[in-house]
Amino acid sequence: MATDQTYKKKVESAINNPKLSEALHLFGDAYLTSRENAFQGRLDFEAMRKDLAEIKDDVRIRRKELLAEFIKNAEAAGSTVFIAKDTQEANEYVINLAKKKNAKLIAKSKSMVSEEAHFNAALEAEGIKTSETDLGEWIIQLAGQRPSHMVMPAIHMFKEEVAELFSKETGQQLSPDIKSLVNVAREQLRKGYFDADIGLTGANFLVADTGGIGLVTNEGNARLCATLPEVHVVFSGIHKLVRSMEDAVKITRLLPRNATGQLLTSYITWIRGAVPTDGKAKEQHIVLIDGGREALYESKACRDALRCIQCGACANVCPVYQTVGGHVFGSTYISAIGVILTAFYEGLDKAKEITRACIGCRSCSAVCPSNIDLEEIILHLRTQVTQEYGMGMIKNVAFKAVMKNRGLFHSMIRAASKLQRPVTHKNAVDGERPIIRHLPMHFMDRDFTEWRDLPSVAEKSFRDQFKGIVQNVKNSRYKVGFFVGCGADFVYPEVGTSLIKVLNALDVEVVFPQKQNCCGIPALYSGDTETGVDLARQNVEAFTEAEVDYILCVCPTCTMGVKRDFVKRLADSPDWSAKARALSEKTMDASDFLENVLHASEKLTGFKPQGTVTYHDSCHLKRGNKVFKEPRALLNAGGYSVEEMKNSDRCCGFGGTYSFLSHPQISKQITTDKVQTIKAVNSKTVAMDCPGCMIMLKGAMGKADPNVRCAHTIELMAEALDGKE
């Protein structure tokens, strides 16, 4: 409990520092533009990251062979190689080396694994001074902090804070002028290279077929640390192995582009053996650290994480990181990759809170140059956390006792539609559709309705309405099964009725298997795999019996549930697995089906002009299902003029139970960003293709500007059909 409270206090503190979030957002926006420009031209990012993943996977498979090759070639070049089982053993090696050399000062260039080892503290406890020579690392060393980003360790600090630190260090009153501060750092650090007895660097590459290392940096300090002192220590994780220089060069084409949007960094340095220093004897010691990496290599579910080349892009695009920063969302390593590495390098206990901090938007997976499905690995770790520490009474009851029991679940929803009446109010934008503007208990109101309206449960669910819907389809082209999802079934049934209207207009018959249940994603995202498996079976059975040509979803998370998660969760059961795969192959998002199977934008013509809309790309629609052009094509064909908002695919902050039970305050900040973006477009309608996003954005806009309507693309298409000329 103490750990939970400490973590929550860190979250509150970060949220109450709006300058931090502002700085990270400004960087994030600039990064997206720089990265896009860096990959323009003939570079194929998808092909490049697929190639990198294959390189890294081969290294994993052949790691013992390649490690032996590296050691052999490094020793042949005059290097001394030491393999440390953990960071403590690595620190002890350097301490003993320093004592043997009577070393008093170690000049360090940037090394994340030294942060992991708490190297500076360990050496200074033995009376050996360490001096960070990377500008960002020196700033946080003076501040007594740890990095908040793998590439830009001091990104969370402002120039005024840096000026104060430098003033204290130099005894001069310095102005917060960046150029002047950089010059001060250069002057202060320069003497250290010459005074240092040992220079320490990390390594971006351990090249097996040469025994050399590679360094990719933007400052010249790494070269100085490696060459000026008489002893050079390379401090590196064993996972930095690559097979050859050819592989290393391929990575250098990706790393700077994906890390900072640069075509190439300022310095790429290749070192093999001890670099001569004015004819003096020189030593190079290469300390290779396991520290949990071998265990990670052996984890079938998580091992892809060691493909990571530490570009930091997963933080650059992460809405949670941009809200609270790296000192909250990570330990030594931050953001999505940091969740995984913390679990293996420091233990699951250290990672339990940050596994729940991930909102599941898949931004990290979309930009990862090593093609790591970071979200999927975090979900696996969340399952382990739930098994070890539980997921709380509310979720236990909701998922295990209620959601698995379809009859009980639906009965409780119907009861809720009646019990909610005392707290609902009419919504001017949606006519008679009631909303919940305030909850009676203050502590709940703060997290739930202080900054957003909540939707009411529909008086009549879609499944109950479906029985009375007449479909006038004479010559049916396809028979499709509708996987409605909880949001469209119980909150926005009008999305389902709109889908039937649009499909019927295109000669498609819709069937609705009444035995279908929740897709199970809420349970899976909370670490409850058992409930997820049970719900997968219920749905696979329901839709297998339906015998349809396609299965359509109006919720992209449900689409991913049927296409991806059912297959994964039922993989160990041959009978269920075959059925799940069969359903997966014919499951599509509704807009994807309308545009790419029915070619609706070509066939539905003659619409009246419907006005301007802006479009929000739902996370799992664009990044999970690769659908983003299709809704826009449908809207344009339906007479709507789409005006793009800035960062249309940035998360809305929903994340299911994330915004209600896990991190409502983080969610609030992410949603506030999206609301400001919507308001900047000055459109009175926001289209989207996810009921979850509708819950979040309808609610937030209800408080921010109740005249802005949020609607599903399918609803807007149905309305266009009603007004067709």
PDB file of N, CA, C and O in Angstrom, residues 563-626:
ATOM      1  N   LYS A 563      -9.906 -10.347 -33.865  1.00  0.00           N
ATOM      2  CA  LYS A 563      -8.867 -10.680 -34.842  1.00  0.00           C
ATOM      3  C   LYS A 563      -7.578 -11.189 -34.200  1.00  0.00           C
ATOM      4  O   LYS A 563      -6.921 -12.079 -34.724  1.00  0.00           O
ATOM      5  N   ARG A 564      -7.203 -10.602 -33.060  1.00  0.00           N
ATOM      6  CA  ARG A 564      -5.902 -10.904 -32.462  1.00  0.00           C
ATOM      7  C   ARG A 564      -6.009 -11.694 -31.168  1.00  0.00           C
ATOM      8  O   ARG A 564      -5.431 -12.772 -31.023  1.00  0.00           O
ATOM      9  N   ASP A 565      -6.773 -11.149 -30.231  1.00  0.00           N
ATOM     10  CA  ASP A 565      -6.738 -11.702 -28.875  1.00  0.00           C
ATOM     11  C   ASP A 565      -7.424 -13.055 -28.749  1.00  0.00           C
ATOM     12  O   ASP A 565      -6.960 -13.916 -28.006  1.00  0.00           O
ATOM     13  N   PHE A 566      -8.538 -13.253 -29.457  1.00  0.00           N
ATOM     14  CA  PHE A 566      -9.183 -14.561 -29.382  1.00  0.00           C
ATOM     15  C   PHE A 566      -8.225 -15.654 -29.856  1.00  0.00           C
ATOM     16  O   PHE A 566      -8.138 -16.737 -29.274  1.00  0.00           O
ATOM     17  N   VAL A 567      -7.512 -15.357 -30.934  1.00  0.00           N
ATOM     18  CA  VAL A 567      -6.569 -16.336 -31.490  1.00  0.00           C
ATOM     19  C   VAL A 567      -5.455 -16.633 -30.488  1.00  0.00           C
ATOM     20  O   VAL A 567      -5.101 -17.799 -30.259  1.00  0.00           O
ATOM     21  N   LYS A 568      -4.921 -15.600 -29.874  1.00  0.00           N
ATOM     22  CA  LYS A 568      -3.821 -15.791 -28.919  1.00  0.00           C
ATOM     23  C   LYS A 568      -4.286 -16.510 -27.666  1.00  0.00           C
ATOM     24  O   LYS A 568      -3.605 -17.407 -27.152  1.00  0.00           O
ATOM     25  N   ARG A 569      -5.449 -16.125 -27.139  1.00  0.00           N
ATOM     26  CA  ARG A 569      -5.901 -16.701 -25.871  1.00  0.00           C
ATOM     27  C   ARG A 569      -6.332 -18.156 -26.014  1.00  0.00           C
ATOM     28  O   ARG A 569      -6.303 -18.902 -25.043  1.00  0.00           O
ATOM     29  N   LEU A 570      -6.747 -18.533 -27.200  1.00  0.00           N
ATOM     30  CA  LEU A 570      -7.238 -19.899 -27.410  1.00  0.00           C
ATOM     31  C   LEU A 570      -6.243 -20.766 -28.173  1.00  0.00           C
ATOM     32  O   LEU A 570      -6.577 -21.862 -28.618  1.00  0.00           O
ATOM     33  N   ALA A 571      -5.013 -20.296 -28.300  1.00  0.00           N
ATOM     34  CA  ALA A 571      -4.012 -20.994 -29.113  1.00  0.00           C
ATOM     35  C   ALA A 571      -3.676 -22.389 -28.584  1.00  0.00           C
ATOM     36  O   ALA A 571      -3.310 -23.277 -29.356  1.00  0.00           O
ATOM     37  N   ASP A 572      -3.799 -22.605 -27.285  1.00  0.00           N
ATOM     38  CA  ASP A 572      -3.419 -23.891 -26.696  1.00  0.00           C
ATOM     39  C   ASP A 572      -4.509 -24.948 -26.797  1.00  0.00           C
ATOM     40  O   ASP A 572      -4.304 -26.103 -26.401  1.00  0.00           O
ATOM     41  N   SER A 573      -5.671 -24.572 -27.302  1.00  0.00           N
ATOM     42  CA  SER A 573      -6.777 -25.524 -27.449  1.00  0.00           C
ATOM     43  C   SER A 573      -7.055 -25.727 -28.940  1.00  0.00           C
ATOM     44  O   SER A 573      -7.613 -24.838 -29.593  1.00  0.00           O
ATOM     45  N   PRO A 574      -6.675 -26.859 -29.512  1.00  0.00           N
ATOM     46  CA  PRO A 574      -6.778 -27.058 -30.968  1.00  0.00           C
ATOM     47  C   PRO A 574      -8.158 -26.776 -31.547  1.00  0.00           C
ATOM     48  O   PRO A 574      -8.274 -26.100 -32.579  1.00  0.00           O
ATOM     49  N   ASP A 575      -9.214 -27.261 -30.909  1.00  0.00           N
ATOM     50  CA  ASP A 575     -10.564 -27.053 -31.448  1.00  0.00           C
ATOM     51  C   ASP A 575     -10.949 -25.579 -31.427  1.00  0.00           C
ATOM     52  O   ASP A 575     -11.431 -25.025 -32.421  1.00  0.00           O
ATOM     53  N   TRP A 576     -10.737 -24.949 -30.284  1.00  0.00           N
ATOM     54  CA  TRP A 576     -11.072 -23.539 -30.162  1.00  0.00           C
ATOM     55  C   TRP A 576     -10.172 -22.688 -31.045  1.00  0.00           C
ATOM     56  O   TRP A 576     -10.609 -21.695 -31.628  1.00  0.00           O
ATOM     57  N   SER A 577      -8.918 -23.055 -31.137  1.00  0.00           N
ATOM     58  CA  SER A 577      -7.952 -22.283 -31.907  1.00  0.00           C
ATOM     59  C   SER A 577      -8.348 -22.209 -33.377  1.00  0.00           C
ATOM     60  O   SER A 577      -8.283 -21.143 -34.003  1.00  0.00           O
ATOM     61  N   ALA A 578      -8.756 -23.325 -33.955  1.00  0.00           N
ATOM     62  CA  ALA A 578      -9.142 -23.363 -35.369  1.00  0.00           C
ATOM     63  C   ALA A 578     -10.356 -22.468 -35.619  1.00  0.00           C
ATOM     64  O   ALA A 578     -10.412 -21.727 -36.611  1.00  0.00           O
ATOM     65  N   LYS A 579     -11.330 -22.519 -34.708  1.00  0.00           N
ATOM     66  CA  LYS A 579     -12.519 -21.679 -34.851  1.00  0.00           C
ATOM     67  C   LYS A 579     -12.160 -20.197 -34.715  1.00  0.00           C
ATOM     68  O   LYS A 579     -12.670 -19.351 -35.459  1.00  0.00           O
ATOM     69  N   ALA A 580     -11.285 -19.895 -33.755  1.00  0.00           N
ATOM     70  CA  ALA A 580     -10.881 -18.501 -33.543  1.00  0.00           C
ATOM     71  C   ALA A 580     -10.164 -17.945 -34.766  1.00  0.00           C
ATOM     72  O   ALA A 580     -10.392 -16.796 -35.167  1.00  0.00           O
ATOM     73  N   ARG A 581      -9.291 -18.751 -35.363  1.00  0.00           N
ATOM     74  CA  ARG A 581      -8.573 -18.303 -36.562  1.00  0.00           C
ATOM     75  C   ARG A 581      -9.537 -18.062 -37.722  1.00  0.00           C
ATOM     76  O   ARG A 581      -9.384 -17.103 -38.482  1.00  0.00           O
ATOM     77  N   ALA A 582     -10.531 -18.930 -37.845  1.00  0.00           N
ATOM     78  CA  ALA A 582     -11.511 -18.778 -38.926  1.00  0.00           C
ATOM     79  C   ALA A 582     -12.293 -17.479 -38.772  1.00  0.00           C
ATOM     80  O   ALA A 582     -12.542 -16.766 -39.757  1.00  0.00           O
ATOM     81  N   LEU A 583     -12.670 -17.155 -37.548  1.00  0.00           N
ATOM     82  CA  LEU A 583     -13.392 -15.902 -37.314  1.00  0.00           C
ATOM     83  C   LEU A 583     -12.487 -14.693 -37.521  1.00  0.00           C
ATOM     84  O   LEU A 583     -12.910 -13.668 -38.060  1.00  0.00           O
ATOM     85  N   SER A 584     -11.243 -14.827 -37.095  1.00  0.00           N
ATOM     86  CA  SER A 584     -10.285 -13.734 -37.235  1.00  0.00           C
ATOM     87  C   SER A 584     -10.141 -13.312 -38.691  1.00  0.00           C
ATOM     88  O   SER A 584     -10.072 -12.116 -39.003  1.00  0.00           O
ATOM     89  N   GLU A 585     -10.084 -14.286 -39.574  1.00  0.00           N
ATOM     90  CA  GLU A 585      -9.848 -14.016 -40.993  1.00  0.00           C
ATOM     91  C   GLU A 585     -10.985 -13.248 -41.654  1.00  0.00           C
ATOM     92  O   GLU A 585     -10.783 -12.597 -42.687  1.00  0.00           O
ATOM     93  N   LYS A 586     -12.191 -13.309 -41.081  1.00  0.00           N
ATOM     94  CA  LYS A 586     -13.303 -12.591 -41.707  1.00  0.00           C
ATOM     95  C   LYS A 586     -13.863 -11.459 -40.836  1.00  0.00           C
ATOM     96  O   LYS A 586     -14.974 -10.990 -41.053  1.00  0.00           O
ATOM     97  N   THR A 587     -13.085 -11.018 -39.868  1.00  0.00           N
ATOM     98  CA  THR A 587     -13.497  -9.908 -39.005  1.00  0.00           C
ATOM     99  C   THR A 587     -12.887  -8.606 -39.502  1.00  0.00           C
ATOM    100  O   THR A 587     -11.693  -8.542 -39.805  1.00  0.00           O
ATOM    101  N   MET A 588     -13.710  -7.564 -39.583  1.00  0.00           N
ATOM    102  CA  MET A 588     -13.254  -6.256 -40.069  1.00  0.00           C
ATOM    103  C   MET A 588     -13.940  -5.149 -39.284  1.00  0.00           C
ATOM    104  O   MET A 588     -15.053  -5.323 -38.775  1.00  0.00           O
ATOM    105  N   ASP A 589     -13.274  -4.011 -39.220  1.00  0.00           N
ATOM    106  CA  ASP A 589     -13.939  -2.811 -38.753  1.00  0.00           C
ATOM    107  C   ASP A 589     -14.988  -2.412 -39.790  1.00  0.00           C
ATOM    108  O   ASP A 589     -14.804  -2.610 -40.994  1.00  0.00           O
ATOM    109  N   ALA A 590     -16.097  -1.840 -39.329  1.00  0.00           N
ATOM    110  CA  ALA A 590     -17.210  -1.536 -40.231  1.00  0.00           C
ATOM    111  C   ALA A 590     -16.802  -0.590 -41.359  1.00  0.00           C
ATOM    112  O   ALA A 590     -17.164  -0.805 -42.525  1.00  0.00           O
ATOM    113  N   SER A 591     -16.046   0.457 -41.061  1.00  0.00           N
ATOM    114  CA  SER A 591     -15.658   1.407 -42.112  1.00  0.00           C
ATOM    115  C   SER A 591     -14.700   0.759 -43.105  1.00  0.00           C
ATOM    116  O   SER A 591     -14.721   1.065 -44.304  1.00  0.00           O
ATOM    117  N   ASP A 592     -13.864  -0.144 -42.628  1.00  0.00           N
ATOM    118  CA  ASP A 592     -12.960  -0.894 -43.494  1.00  0.00           C
ATOM    119  C   ASP A 592     -13.769  -1.745 -44.475  1.00  0.00           C
ATOM    120  O   ASP A 592     -13.507  -1.768 -45.683  1.00  0.00           O
ATOM    121  N   PHE A 593     -14.785  -2.429 -43.972  1.00  0.00           N
ATOM    122  CA  PHE A 593     -15.646  -3.269 -44.813  1.00  0.00           C
ATOM    123  C   PHE A 593     -16.419  -2.413 -45.823  1.00  0.00           C
ATOM    124  O   PHE A 593     -16.477  -2.741 -47.017  1.00  0.00           O
ATOM    125  N   LEU A 594     -16.988  -1.319 -45.339  1.00  0.00           N
ATOM    126  CA  LEU A 594     -17.770  -0.467 -46.229  1.00  0.00           C
ATOM    127  C   LEU A 594     -16.936   0.055 -47.392  1.00  0.00           C
ATOM    128  O   LEU A 594     -17.390   0.065 -48.540  1.00  0.00           O
ATOM    129  N   GLU A 595     -15.712   0.452 -47.096  1.00  0.00           N
ATOM    130  CA  GLU A 595     -14.900   1.076 -48.130  1.00  0.00           C
ATOM    131  C   GLU A 595     -14.141   0.070 -48.987  1.00  0.00           C
ATOM    132  O   GLU A 595     -14.095   0.198 -50.212  1.00  0.00           O
ATOM    133  N   ASN A 596     -13.564  -0.951 -48.373  1.00  0.00           N
ATOM    134  CA  ASN A 596     -12.665  -1.848 -49.114  1.00  0.00           C
ATOM    135  C   ASN A 596     -13.332  -3.111 -49.650  1.00  0.00           C
ATOM    136  O   ASN A 596     -12.779  -3.755 -50.534  1.00  0.00           O
ATOM    137  N   VAL A 597     -14.496  -3.449 -49.131  1.00  0.00           N
ATOM    138  CA  VAL A 597     -15.240  -4.596 -49.679  1.00  0.00           C
ATOM    139  C   VAL A 597     -16.427  -4.114 -50.508  1.00  0.00           C
ATOM    140  O   VAL A 597     -16.633  -4.549 -51.643  1.00  0.00           O
ATOM    141  N   LEU A 598     -17.206  -3.180 -49.959  1.00  0.00           N
ATOM    142  CA  LEU A 598     -18.402  -2.706 -50.659  1.00  0.00           C
ATOM    143  C   LEU A 598     -18.139  -1.494 -51.548  1.00  0.00           C
ATOM    144  O   LEU A 598     -18.993  -1.148 -52.368  1.00  0.00           O
ATOM    145  N   HIS A 599     -16.979  -0.837 -51.370  1.00  0.00           N
ATOM    146  CA  HIS A 599     -16.644   0.377 -52.131  1.00  0.00           C
ATOM    147  C   HIS A 599     -17.753   1.417 -51.997  1.00  0.00           C
ATOM    148  O   HIS A 599     -18.227   2.014 -52.973  1.00  0.00           O
ATOM    149  N   ALA A 600     -18.145   1.646 -50.761  1.00  0.00           N
ATOM    150  CA  ALA A 600     -19.304   2.492 -50.464  1.00  0.00           C
ATOM    151  C   ALA A 600     -19.135   3.918 -50.943  1.00  0.00           C
ATOM    152  O   ALA A 600     -20.104   4.553 -51.392  1.00  0.00           O
ATOM    153  N   SER A 601     -17.932   4.471 -50.860  1.00  0.00           N
ATOM    154  CA  SER A 601     -17.760   5.872 -51.249  1.00  0.00           C
ATOM    155  C   SER A 601     -17.982   6.079 -52.743  1.00  0.00           C
ATOM    156  O   SER A 601     -18.259   7.201 -53.180  1.00  0.00           O
ATOM    157  N   GLU A 602     -17.861   5.009 -53.517  1.00  0.00           N
ATOM    158  CA  GLU A 602     -18.120   5.095 -54.953  1.00  0.00           C
ATOM    159  C   GLU A 602     -19.596   4.866 -55.262  1.00  0.00           C
ATOM    160  O   GLU A 602     -20.149   5.449 -56.205  1.00  0.00           O
ATOM    161  N   LYS A 603     -20.239   4.025 -54.439  1.00  0.00           N
ATOM    162  CA  LYS A 603     -21.610   3.613 -54.763  1.00  0.00           C
ATOM    163  C   LYS A 603     -22.674   4.488 -54.127  1.00  0.00           C
ATOM    164  O   LYS A 603     -23.781   4.608 -54.654  1.00  0.00           O
ATOM    165  N   LEU A 604     -22.357   5.067 -52.958  1.00  0.00           N
ATOM    166  CA  LEU A 604     -23.319   5.950 -52.308  1.00  0.00           C
ATOM    167  C   LEU A 604     -23.045   7.374 -52.772  1.00  0.00           C
ATOM    168  O   LEU A 604     -22.104   8.021 -52.339  1.00  0.00           O
ATOM    169  N   THR A 605     -23.885   7.863 -53.669  1.00  0.00           N
ATOM    170  CA  THR A 605     -23.671   9.199 -54.249  1.00  0.00           C
ATOM    171  C   THR A 605     -24.944  10.035 -54.116  1.00  0.00           C
ATOM    172  O   THR A 605     -25.996   9.538 -53.711  1.00  0.00           O
ATOM    173  N   GLY A 606     -24.819  11.308 -54.487  1.00  0.00           N
ATOM    174  CA  GLY A 606     -25.990  12.184 -54.501  1.00  0.00           C
ATOM    175  C   GLY A 606     -26.363  12.757 -53.156  1.00  0.00           C
ATOM    176  O   GLY A 606     -27.518  13.135 -52.929  1.00  0.00           O
ATOM    177  N   PHE A 607     -25.408  12.862 -52.241  1.00  0.00           N
ATOM    178  CA  PHE A 607     -25.697  13.401 -50.915  1.00  0.00           C
ATOM    179  C   PHE A 607     -25.701  14.933 -50.942  1.00  0.00           C
ATOM    180  O   PHE A 607     -24.937  15.566 -51.671  1.00  0.00           O
ATOM    181  N   LYS A 608     -26.540  15.516 -50.105  1.00  0.00           N
ATOM    182  CA  LYS A 608     -26.502  16.956 -49.908  1.00  0.00           C
ATOM    183  C   LYS A 608     -25.247  17.322 -49.116  1.00  0.00           C
ATOM    184  O   LYS A 608     -24.751  16.516 -48.328  1.00  0.00           O
ATOM    185  N   PRO A 609     -24.735  18.546 -49.285  1.00  0.00           N
ATOM    186  CA  PRO A 609     -23.611  18.979 -48.433  1.00  0.00           C
ATOM    187  C   PRO A 609     -24.015  18.939 -46.960  1.00  0.00           C
ATOM    188  O   PRO A 609     -25.075  19.441 -46.584  1.00  0.00           O
ATOM    189  N   GLN A 610     -23.194  18.321 -46.153  1.00  0.00           N
ATOM    190  CA  GLN A 610     -23.530  18.102 -44.742  1.00  0.00           C
ATOM    191  C   GLN A 610     -22.766  19.018 -43.795  1.00  0.00           C
ATOM    192  O   GLN A 610     -22.954  18.956 -42.583  1.00  0.00           O
ATOM    193  N   GLY A 611     -21.861  19.828 -44.328  1.00  0.00           N
ATOM    194  CA  GLY A 611     -21.102  20.718 -43.471  1.00  0.00           C
ATOM    195  C   GLY A 611     -19.728  20.155 -43.130  1.00  0.00           C
ATOM    196  O   GLY A 611     -19.309  19.112 -43.630  1.00  0.00           O
ATOM    197  N   THR A 612     -19.042  20.855 -42.229  1.00  0.00           N
ATOM    198  CA  THR A 612     -17.668  20.512 -41.880  1.00  0.00           C
ATOM    199  C   THR A 612     -17.616  19.628 -40.641  1.00  0.00           C
ATOM    200  O   THR A 612     -18.339  19.851 -39.673  1.00  0.00           O
ATOM    201  N   VAL A 613     -16.752  18.636 -40.688  1.00  0.00           N
ATOM    202  CA  VAL A 613     -16.459  17.820 -39.506  1.00  0.00           C
ATOM    203  C   VAL A 613     -14.937  17.744 -39.366  1.00  0.00           C
ATOM    204  O   VAL A 613     -14.198  17.909 -40.335  1.00  0.00           O
ATOM    205  N   THR A 614     -14.496  17.519 -38.155  1.00  0.00           N
ATOM    206  CA  THR A 614     -13.100  17.159 -37.952  1.00  0.00           C
ATOM    207  C   THR A 614     -13.072  15.706 -37.509  1.00  0.00           C
ATOM    208  O   THR A 614     -14.092  15.182 -37.041  1.00  0.00           O
ATOM    209  N   TYR A 615     -11.936  15.037 -37.684  1.00  0.00           N
ATOM    210  CA  TYR A 615     -11.907  13.590 -37.438  1.00  0.00           C
ATOM    211  C   TYR A 615     -10.833  13.227 -36.417  1.00  0.00           C
ATOM    212  O   TYR A 615      -9.677  13.661 -36.520  1.00  0.00           O
ATOM    213  N   HIS A 616     -11.226  12.442 -35.436  1.00  0.00           N
ATOM    214  CA  HIS A 616     -10.310  11.900 -34.423  1.00  0.00           C
ATOM    215  C   HIS A 616     -10.012  10.444 -34.756  1.00  0.00           C
ATOM    216  O   HIS A 616     -10.923   9.616 -34.827  1.00  0.00           O
ATOM    217  N   ASP A 617      -8.721  10.133 -34.963  1.00  0.00           N
ATOM    218  CA  ASP A 617      -8.309   8.747 -35.221  1.00  0.00           C
ATOM    219  C   ASP A 617      -8.198   7.989 -33.904  1.00  0.00           C
ATOM    220  O   ASP A 617      -7.344   8.297 -33.068  1.00  0.00           O
ATOM    221  N   SER A 618      -9.042   7.010 -33.723  1.00  0.00           N
ATOM    222  CA  SER A 618      -8.978   6.185 -32.515  1.00  0.00           C
ATOM    223  C   SER A 618      -7.711   5.341 -32.538  1.00  0.00           C
ATOM    224  O   SER A 618      -7.300   4.849 -33.591  1.00  0.00           O
ATOM    225  N   CYS A 619      -7.096   5.186 -31.367  1.00  0.00           N
ATOM    226  CA  CYS A 619      -5.793   4.512 -31.284  1.00  0.00           C
ATOM    227  C   CYS A 619      -5.808   3.129 -31.916  1.00  0.00           C
ATOM    228  O   CYS A 619      -4.954   2.789 -32.737  1.00  0.00           O
ATOM    229  N   HIS A 620      -6.758   2.301 -31.522  1.00  0.00           N
ATOM    230  CA  HIS A 620      -6.765   0.926 -32.000  1.00  0.00           C
ATOM    231  C   HIS A 620      -7.287   0.803 -33.427  1.00  0.00           C
ATOM    232  O   HIS A 620      -7.085  -0.222 -34.064  1.00  0.00           O
ATOM    233  N   LEU A 621      -7.941   1.849 -33.929  1.00  0.00           N
ATOM    234  CA  LEU A 621      -8.372   1.807 -35.329  1.00  0.00           C
ATOM    235  C   LEU A 621      -7.184   2.064 -36.241  1.00  0.00           C
ATOM    236  O   LEU A 621      -6.917   1.293 -37.166  1.00  0.00           O
ATOM    237  N   LYS A 622      -6.439   3.133 -35.955  1.00  0.00           N
ATOM    238  CA  LYS A 622      -5.329   3.485 -36.838  1.00  0.00           C
ATOM    239  C   LYS A 622      -4.110   2.598 -36.610  1.00  0.00           C
ATOM    240  O   LYS A 622      -3.543   2.053 -37.547  1.00  0.00           O
ATOM    241  N   ARG A 623      -3.693   2.477 -35.343  1.00  0.00           N
ATOM    242  CA  ARG A 623      -2.444   1.757 -35.069  1.00  0.00           C
ATOM    243  C   ARG A 623      -2.645   0.264 -34.879  1.00  0.00           C
ATOM    244  O   ARG A 623      -1.721  -0.511 -35.094  1.00  0.00           O
ATOM    245  N   GLY A 624      -3.840  -0.136 -34.473  1.00  0.00           N
ATOM    246  CA  GLY A 624      -4.102  -1.558 -34.303  1.00  0.00           C
ATOM    247  C   GLY A 624      -4.616  -2.212 -35.566  1.00  0.00           C
ATOM    248  O   GLY A 624      -4.170  -3.287 -35.962  1.00  0.00           O
ATOM    249  N   ASN A 625      -5.568  -1.537 -36.244  1.00  0.00           N
ATOM    250  CA  ASN A 625      -6.209  -2.124 -37.427  1.00  0.00           C
ATOM    251  C   ASN A 625      -5.755  -1.503 -38.747  1.00  0.00           C
ATOM    252  O   ASN A 625      -6.200  -1.929 -39.812  1.00  0.00           O
ATOM    253  N   LYS A 626      -4.890  -0.473 -38.661  1.00  0.00           N
ATOM    254  CA  LYS A 626      -4.351   0.189 -39.862  1.00  0.00           C
ATOM    255  C   LYS A 626      -5.459   0.793 -40.723  1.00  0.00           C
ATOM    256  O   LYS A 626      -5.386   0.823 -41.951  1.00  0.00           O
TER     257      LYS A 626
END
